Tab-separated table of C-alpha atoms in Angstrom:
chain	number	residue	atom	x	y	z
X	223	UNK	CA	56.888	26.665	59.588
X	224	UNK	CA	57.805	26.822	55.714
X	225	UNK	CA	55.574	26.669	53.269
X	226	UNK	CA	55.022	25.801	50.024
X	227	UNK	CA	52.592	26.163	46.978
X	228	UNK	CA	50.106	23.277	46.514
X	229	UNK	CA	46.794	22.756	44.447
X	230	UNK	CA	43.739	23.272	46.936
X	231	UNK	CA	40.312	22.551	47.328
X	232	UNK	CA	37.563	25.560	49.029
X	233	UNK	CA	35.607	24.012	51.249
X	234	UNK	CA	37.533	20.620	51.115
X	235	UNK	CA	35.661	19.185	48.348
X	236	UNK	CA	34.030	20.728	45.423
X	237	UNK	CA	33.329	21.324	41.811
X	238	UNK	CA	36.498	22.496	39.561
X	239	UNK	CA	35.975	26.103	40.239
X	240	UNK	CA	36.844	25.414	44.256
X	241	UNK	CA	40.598	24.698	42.899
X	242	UNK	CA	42.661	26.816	43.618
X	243	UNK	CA	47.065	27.416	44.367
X	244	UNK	CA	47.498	27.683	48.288
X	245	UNK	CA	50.685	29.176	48.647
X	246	UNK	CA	50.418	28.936	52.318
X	247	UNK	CA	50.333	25.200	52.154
X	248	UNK	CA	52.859	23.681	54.864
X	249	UNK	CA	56.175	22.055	53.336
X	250	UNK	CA	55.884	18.176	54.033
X	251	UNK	CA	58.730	16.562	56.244
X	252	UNK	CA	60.595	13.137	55.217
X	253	UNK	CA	60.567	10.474	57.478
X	254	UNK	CA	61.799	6.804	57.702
X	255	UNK	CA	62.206	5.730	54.155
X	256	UNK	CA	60.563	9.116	52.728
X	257	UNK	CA	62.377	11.281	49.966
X	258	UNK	CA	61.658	14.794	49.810
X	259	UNK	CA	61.292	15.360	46.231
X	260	UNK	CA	61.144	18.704	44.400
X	261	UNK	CA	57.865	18.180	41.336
X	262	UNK	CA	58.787	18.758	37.878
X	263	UNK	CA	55.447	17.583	36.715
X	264	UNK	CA	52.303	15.469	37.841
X	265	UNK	CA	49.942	13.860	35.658
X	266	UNK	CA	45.748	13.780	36.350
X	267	UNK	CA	43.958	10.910	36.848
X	268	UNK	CA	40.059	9.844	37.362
X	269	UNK	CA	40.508	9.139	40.837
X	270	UNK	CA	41.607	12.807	41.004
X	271	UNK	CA	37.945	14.057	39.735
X	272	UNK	CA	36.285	11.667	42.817
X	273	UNK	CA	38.576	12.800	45.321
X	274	UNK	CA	38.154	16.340	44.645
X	275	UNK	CA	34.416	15.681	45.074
X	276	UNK	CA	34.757	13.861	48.264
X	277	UNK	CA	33.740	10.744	46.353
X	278	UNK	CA	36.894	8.850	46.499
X	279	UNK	CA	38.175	6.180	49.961
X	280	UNK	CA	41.683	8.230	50.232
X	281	UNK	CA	43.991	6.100	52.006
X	282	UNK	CA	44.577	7.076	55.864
X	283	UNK	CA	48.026	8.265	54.926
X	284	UNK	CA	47.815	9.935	52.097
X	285	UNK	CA	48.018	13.828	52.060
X	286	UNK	CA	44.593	16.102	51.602
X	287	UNK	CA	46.201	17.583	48.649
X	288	UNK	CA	45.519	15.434	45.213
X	289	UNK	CA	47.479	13.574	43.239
X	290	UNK	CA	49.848	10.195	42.805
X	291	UNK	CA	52.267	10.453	40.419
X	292	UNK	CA	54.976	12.839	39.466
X	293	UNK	CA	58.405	13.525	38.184
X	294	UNK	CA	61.169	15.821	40.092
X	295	UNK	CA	64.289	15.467	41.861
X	296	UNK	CA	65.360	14.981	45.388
X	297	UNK	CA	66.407	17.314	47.843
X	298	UNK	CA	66.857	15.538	51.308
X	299	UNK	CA	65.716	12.310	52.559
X	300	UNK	CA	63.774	10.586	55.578
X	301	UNK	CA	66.290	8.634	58.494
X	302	UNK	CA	66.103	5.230	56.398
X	303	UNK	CA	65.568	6.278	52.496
X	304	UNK	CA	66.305	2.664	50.304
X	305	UNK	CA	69.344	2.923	49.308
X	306	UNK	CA	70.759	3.780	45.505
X	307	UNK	CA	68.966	7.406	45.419
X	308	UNK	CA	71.089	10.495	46.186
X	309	UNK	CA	70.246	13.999	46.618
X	310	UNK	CA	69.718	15.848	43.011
X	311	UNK	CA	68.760	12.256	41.664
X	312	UNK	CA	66.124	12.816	39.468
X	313	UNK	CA	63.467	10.714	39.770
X	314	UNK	CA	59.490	9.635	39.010
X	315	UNK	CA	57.186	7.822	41.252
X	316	UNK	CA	53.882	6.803	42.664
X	317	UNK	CA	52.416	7.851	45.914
X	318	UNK	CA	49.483	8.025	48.200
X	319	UNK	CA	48.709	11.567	47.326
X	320	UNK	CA	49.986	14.794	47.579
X	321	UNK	CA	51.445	15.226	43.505
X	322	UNK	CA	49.372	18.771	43.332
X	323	UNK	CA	52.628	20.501	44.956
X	324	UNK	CA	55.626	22.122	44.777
X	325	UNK	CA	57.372	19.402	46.740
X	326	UNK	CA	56.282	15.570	47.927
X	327	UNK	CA	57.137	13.467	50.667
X	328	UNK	CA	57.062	9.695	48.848
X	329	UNK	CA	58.373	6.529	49.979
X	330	UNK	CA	61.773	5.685	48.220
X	331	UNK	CA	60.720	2.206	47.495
X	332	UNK	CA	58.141	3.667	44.691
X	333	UNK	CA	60.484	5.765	43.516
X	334	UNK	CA	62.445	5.361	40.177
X	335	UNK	CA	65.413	6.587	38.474
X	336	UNK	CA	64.670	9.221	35.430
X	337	UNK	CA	65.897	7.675	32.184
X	338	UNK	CA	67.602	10.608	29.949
X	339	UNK	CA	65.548	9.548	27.266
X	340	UNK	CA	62.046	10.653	29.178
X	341	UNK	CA	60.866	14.260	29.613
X	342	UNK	CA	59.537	15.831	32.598
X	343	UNK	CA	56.520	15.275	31.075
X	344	UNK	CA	56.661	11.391	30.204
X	345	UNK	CA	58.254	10.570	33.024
X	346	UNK	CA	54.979	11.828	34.982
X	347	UNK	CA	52.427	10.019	33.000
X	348	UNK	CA	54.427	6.711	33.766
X	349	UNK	CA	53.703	5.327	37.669
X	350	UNK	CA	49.845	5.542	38.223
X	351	UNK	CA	49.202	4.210	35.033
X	352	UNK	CA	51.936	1.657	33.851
X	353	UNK	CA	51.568	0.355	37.308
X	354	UNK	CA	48.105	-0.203	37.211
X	355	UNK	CA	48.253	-1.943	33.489
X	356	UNK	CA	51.312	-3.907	34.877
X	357	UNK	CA	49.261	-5.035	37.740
X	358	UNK	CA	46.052	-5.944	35.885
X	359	UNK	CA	47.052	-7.983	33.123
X	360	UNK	CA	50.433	-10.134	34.983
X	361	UNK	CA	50.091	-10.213	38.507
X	362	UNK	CA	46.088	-9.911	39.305
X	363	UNK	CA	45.214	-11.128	35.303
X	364	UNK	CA	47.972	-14.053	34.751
X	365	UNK	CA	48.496	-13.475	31.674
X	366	UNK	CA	50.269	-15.178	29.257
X	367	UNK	CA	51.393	-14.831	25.436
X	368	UNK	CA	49.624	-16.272	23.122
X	369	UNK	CA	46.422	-15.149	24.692
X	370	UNK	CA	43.729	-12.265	23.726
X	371	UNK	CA	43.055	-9.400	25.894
X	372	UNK	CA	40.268	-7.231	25.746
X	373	UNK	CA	41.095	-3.723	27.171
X	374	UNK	CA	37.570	-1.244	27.621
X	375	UNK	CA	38.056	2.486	28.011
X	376	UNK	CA	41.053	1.475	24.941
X	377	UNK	CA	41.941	5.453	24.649
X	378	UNK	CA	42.658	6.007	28.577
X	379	UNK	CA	45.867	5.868	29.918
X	380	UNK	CA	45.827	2.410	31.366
X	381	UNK	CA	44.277	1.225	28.618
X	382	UNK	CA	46.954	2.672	25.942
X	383	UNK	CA	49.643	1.099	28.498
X	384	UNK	CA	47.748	-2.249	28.330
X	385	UNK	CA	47.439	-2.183	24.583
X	386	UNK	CA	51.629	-1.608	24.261
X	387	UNK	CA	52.076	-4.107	27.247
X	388	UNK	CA	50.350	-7.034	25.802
X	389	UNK	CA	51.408	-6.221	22.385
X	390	UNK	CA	55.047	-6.839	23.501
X	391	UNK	CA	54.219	-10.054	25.301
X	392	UNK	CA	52.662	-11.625	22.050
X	393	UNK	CA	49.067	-11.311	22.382
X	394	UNK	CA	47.180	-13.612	19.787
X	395	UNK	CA	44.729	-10.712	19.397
X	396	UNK	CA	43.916	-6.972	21.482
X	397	UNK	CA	40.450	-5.408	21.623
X	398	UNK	CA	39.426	-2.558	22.997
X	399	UNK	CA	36.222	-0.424	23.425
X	400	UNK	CA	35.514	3.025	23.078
X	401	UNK	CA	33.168	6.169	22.163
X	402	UNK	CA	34.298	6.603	18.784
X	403	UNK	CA	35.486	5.079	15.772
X	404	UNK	CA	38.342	7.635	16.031
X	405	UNK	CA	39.488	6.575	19.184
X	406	UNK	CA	39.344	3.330	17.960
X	407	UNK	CA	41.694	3.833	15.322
X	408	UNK	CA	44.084	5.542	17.653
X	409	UNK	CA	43.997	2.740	19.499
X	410	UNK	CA	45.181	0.135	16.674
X	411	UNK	CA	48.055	2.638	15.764
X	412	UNK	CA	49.508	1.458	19.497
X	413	UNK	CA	48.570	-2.259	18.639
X	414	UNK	CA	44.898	-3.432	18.665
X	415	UNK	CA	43.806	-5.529	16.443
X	416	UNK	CA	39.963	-4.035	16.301
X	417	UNK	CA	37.953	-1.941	18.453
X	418	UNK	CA	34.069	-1.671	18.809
X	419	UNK	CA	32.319	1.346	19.907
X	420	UNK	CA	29.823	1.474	22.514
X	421	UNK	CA	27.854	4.165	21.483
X	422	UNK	CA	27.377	2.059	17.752
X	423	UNK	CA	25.733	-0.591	18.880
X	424	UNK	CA	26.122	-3.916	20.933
X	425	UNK	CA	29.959	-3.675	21.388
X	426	UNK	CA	29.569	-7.159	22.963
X	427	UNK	CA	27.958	-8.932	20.237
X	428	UNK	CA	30.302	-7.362	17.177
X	429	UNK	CA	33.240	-8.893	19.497
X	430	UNK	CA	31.732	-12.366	19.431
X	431	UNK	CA	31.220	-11.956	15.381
X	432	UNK	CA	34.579	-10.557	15.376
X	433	UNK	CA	35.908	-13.582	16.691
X	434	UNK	CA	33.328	-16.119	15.648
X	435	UNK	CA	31.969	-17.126	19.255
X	436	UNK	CA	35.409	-17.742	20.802
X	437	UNK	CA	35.296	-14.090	22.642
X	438	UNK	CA	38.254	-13.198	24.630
X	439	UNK	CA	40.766	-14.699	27.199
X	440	UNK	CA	41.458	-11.742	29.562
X	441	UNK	CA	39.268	-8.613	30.276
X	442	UNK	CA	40.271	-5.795	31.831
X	443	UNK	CA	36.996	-3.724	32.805
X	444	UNK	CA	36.692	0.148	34.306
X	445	UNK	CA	32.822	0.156	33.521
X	446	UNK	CA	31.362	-2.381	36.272
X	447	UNK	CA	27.502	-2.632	36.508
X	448	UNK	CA	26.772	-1.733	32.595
X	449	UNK	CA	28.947	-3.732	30.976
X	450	UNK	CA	28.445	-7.088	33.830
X	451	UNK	CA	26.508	-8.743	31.350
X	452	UNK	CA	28.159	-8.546	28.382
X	453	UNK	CA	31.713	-9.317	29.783
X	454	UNK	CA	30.134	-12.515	30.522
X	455	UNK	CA	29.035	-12.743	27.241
X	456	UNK	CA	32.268	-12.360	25.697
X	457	UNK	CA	34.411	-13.753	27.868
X	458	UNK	CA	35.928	-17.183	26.719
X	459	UNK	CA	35.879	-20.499	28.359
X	460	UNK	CA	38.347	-20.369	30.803
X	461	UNK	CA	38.188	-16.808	30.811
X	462	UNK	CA	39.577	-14.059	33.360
X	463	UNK	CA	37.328	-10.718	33.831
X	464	UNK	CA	39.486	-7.898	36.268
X	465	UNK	CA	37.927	-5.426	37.482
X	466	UNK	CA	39.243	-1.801	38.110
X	467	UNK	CA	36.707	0.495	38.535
X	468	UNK	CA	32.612	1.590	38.738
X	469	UNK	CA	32.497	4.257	35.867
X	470	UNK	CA	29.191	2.314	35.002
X	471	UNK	CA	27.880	1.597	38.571
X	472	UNK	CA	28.124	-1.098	41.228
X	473	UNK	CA	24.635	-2.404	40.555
X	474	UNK	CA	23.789	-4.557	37.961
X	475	UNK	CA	20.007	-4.257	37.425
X	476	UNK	CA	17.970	-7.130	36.073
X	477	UNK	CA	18.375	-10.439	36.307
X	478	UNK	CA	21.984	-12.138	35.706
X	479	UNK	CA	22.409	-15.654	34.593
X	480	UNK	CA	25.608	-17.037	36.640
X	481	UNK	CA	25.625	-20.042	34.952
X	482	UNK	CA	27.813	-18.804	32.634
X	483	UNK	CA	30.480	-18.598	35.257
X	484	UNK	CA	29.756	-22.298	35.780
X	485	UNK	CA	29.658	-23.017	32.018
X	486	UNK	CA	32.743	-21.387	31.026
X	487	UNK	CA	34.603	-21.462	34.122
X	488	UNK	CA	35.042	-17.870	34.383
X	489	UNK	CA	37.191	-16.660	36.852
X	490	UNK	CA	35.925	-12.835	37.927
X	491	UNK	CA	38.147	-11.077	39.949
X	492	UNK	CA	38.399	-6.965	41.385
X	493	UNK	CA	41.221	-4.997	42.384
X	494	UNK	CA	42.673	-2.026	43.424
X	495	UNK	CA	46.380	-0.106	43.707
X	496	UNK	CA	46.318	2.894	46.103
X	497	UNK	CA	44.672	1.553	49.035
X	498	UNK	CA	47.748	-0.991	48.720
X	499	UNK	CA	50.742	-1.458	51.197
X	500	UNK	CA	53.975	0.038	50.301
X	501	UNK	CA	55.556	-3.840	50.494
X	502	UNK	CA	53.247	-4.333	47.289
X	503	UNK	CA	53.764	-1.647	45.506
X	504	UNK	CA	57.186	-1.333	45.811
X	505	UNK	CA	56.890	-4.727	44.031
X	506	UNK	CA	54.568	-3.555	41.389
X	507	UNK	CA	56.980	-1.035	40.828
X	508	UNK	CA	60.142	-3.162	40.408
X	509	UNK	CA	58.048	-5.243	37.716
X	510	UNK	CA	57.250	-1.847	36.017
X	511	UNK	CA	61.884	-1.340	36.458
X	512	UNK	CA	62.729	-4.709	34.931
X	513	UNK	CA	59.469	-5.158	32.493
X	514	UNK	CA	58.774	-2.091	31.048
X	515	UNK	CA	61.909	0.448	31.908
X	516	UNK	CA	64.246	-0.545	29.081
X	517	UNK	CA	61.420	-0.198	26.506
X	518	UNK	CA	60.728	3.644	27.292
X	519	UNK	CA	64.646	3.874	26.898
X	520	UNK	CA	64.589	2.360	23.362
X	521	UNK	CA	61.365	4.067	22.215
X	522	UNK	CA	59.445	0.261	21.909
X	523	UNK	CA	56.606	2.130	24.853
X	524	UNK	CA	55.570	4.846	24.439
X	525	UNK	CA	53.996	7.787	26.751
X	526	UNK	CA	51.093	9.355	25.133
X	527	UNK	CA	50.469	12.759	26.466
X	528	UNK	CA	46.821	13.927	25.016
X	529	UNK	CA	47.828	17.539	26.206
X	530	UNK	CA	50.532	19.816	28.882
X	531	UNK	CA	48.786	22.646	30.865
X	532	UNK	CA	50.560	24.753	33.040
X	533	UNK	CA	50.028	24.086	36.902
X	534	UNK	CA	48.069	27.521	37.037
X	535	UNK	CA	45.158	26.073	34.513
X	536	UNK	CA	44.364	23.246	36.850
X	537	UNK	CA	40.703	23.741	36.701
X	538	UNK	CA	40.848	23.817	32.679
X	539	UNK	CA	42.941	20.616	32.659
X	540	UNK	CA	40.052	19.011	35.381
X	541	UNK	CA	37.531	20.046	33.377
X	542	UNK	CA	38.906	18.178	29.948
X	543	UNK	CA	39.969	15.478	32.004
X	544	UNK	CA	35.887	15.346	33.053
X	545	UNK	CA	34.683	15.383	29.348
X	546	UNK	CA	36.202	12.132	28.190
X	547	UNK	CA	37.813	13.297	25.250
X	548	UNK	CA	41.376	12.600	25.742
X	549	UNK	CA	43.164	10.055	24.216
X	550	UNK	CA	46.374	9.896	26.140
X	551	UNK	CA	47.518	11.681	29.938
X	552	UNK	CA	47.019	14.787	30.761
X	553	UNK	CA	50.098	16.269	32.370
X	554	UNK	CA	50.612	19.972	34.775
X	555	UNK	CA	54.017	21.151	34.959
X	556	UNK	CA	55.610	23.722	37.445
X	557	UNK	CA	58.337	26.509	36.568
């Protein structure tokens, strides 16, 4: 059986020091509408930090090894690959798992054609994240121009994607929250109008000053149980809240007054992108070709890459990636 190198876990789940390079992992196989596809570079994501901890739902097909999006080109295909991609094609895409490798067996329909104009690099810090942006704010959010978004966690990757992806549709205004005034700042070089920092104060009622009671059309929340409250507070009448992720907690403790959601009609709504079908993401993914392809070609989007580590440093780039101090992906490549 051939092998390959792959990122790997001691004892199946652990802290960053159980990573490791298995060079004994086995080569994955193509089938059906599979590409093989030779890994360039892969970028790190939250979800990566959960899985590795055993903390994360992994999909029943994905991989054990970690990881979901990458950049590399293909060298054989599955018996019913989509067609338009040849062998050598080089390509980025999105996939269950299995990024942390040497090569990946992915589903052609999330795969995409490499523009010249992207890096290795770039090209990797595009699916997982543009995806998920793309997904929040059109087809779960509905969002339309002339609206105001507020984007928390404004200096992650989804976030910075969100912030360039609603600035090009004609938001009336962007928010964002974040730790710092710093990231804050970064964040309106990319296209917010103002930022409020979480750690300053009550983030929730600045916004509503900010804005002089309206608060905001569309929210796009990673937080959960801690911020609950206060999205309901800011949201406008008519309002959407989507929700991506727990970083906060699934509990909200206290007592909650729903009448808001009565008041001002808000519409609160979760949702998720891995656990997925390939049908919808391969749809997700064409939005992400037509929408948002021919502005990383002309420079409008950009790909902000916090920091490049060598695939060998994988526990270095986990542990940054745990401290919350990027602004902008953080990318492994592979000689």
């Amino acid at each position: 059986m051939a092998t390959i190198r792959a990122v790997d876990i001691k004892g199946g789940t652990g802290p960053v020091s159980a990573l490791f390079i298995n060079s004994e992992t086995p080569k994955p196989v193509p089938t059906g509408s599979q590409a093989l596809v030779k890994v360039k570079a892969f970028g790190l994501n939250r979800m990566d930090l959960l899985q590795r901890e055993g903390r994360y739902p992994v999909p029943p097909q994905a991989p054990k090894t970690l990881g979901v999006e990458f950049s590399g080109t293909i060298e054989s295909f599955g018996s019913e690959p989509e067609r338009g991609f040849n062998v050598g094609d080089e390509v980025f895409g999105l996939a269950y798992g299995g990024a942390y490798a040497e090569y990946i067996a992915v589903s052609t329909h999330m795969l995409v054609h490499k523009p010249k104009e992207l890096s290795w690099e770039e090209a990797a810090g595009i699916p997982e994240t543009w995806i998920t942006a793309t997904q929040a704010l059109y087809v779960v959010g509905g969002f339309v121009p002339g609206k105001s978004v507020l984007w928390h966690a404004g200096a992650s990757s989804v976030s910075i994607a969100g912030i360039q992806l609603a600035k090009a549709d004609n938001a009336s205004a962007i928010y964002v929250t974040a730790s710092s005034r710093e990231k804050i700042e970064f964040c309106k070089s990319l296209g917010a109008t103002e930022g409020f920092s979480y750690k300053d104060g009550d983030w929730a009622q600045e916004l509503l000053k900010y804005t002089d009671g309206k608060g905001v059309d569309f929210i796009i929340d990673f937080v959960g149980a801690n911020y609950f409250n206060q999205n309901l507070d800011v949201a406008a009448r008519d309002g959407h809240i989507v929700n991506l992720g727990l970083m906060g907690g699934a509990v909200v403790k206290g007592d909650v007054d729903i009448g808001r959601f009565l008041f001002k009609r808000i519409r609160y709504e979760g949702s998720t992108l891995r656990s997925r079908d390939e049908e919808y993401q391969g749809r997700l993914r064409d939005t992400l070709v037509e929408h948002a392809l021919p502005r990383f070609v002309d420079g409008t989007f950009k790909v902000v890459i916090d920091k490049v580590f060598k695939w060998e440093d994988i526990q270095e780039a986990h542990e940054l990636l745990e401290s919350s101090k990027t602004m902008g992906k953080l990318i492994c490549t592979i000689d």
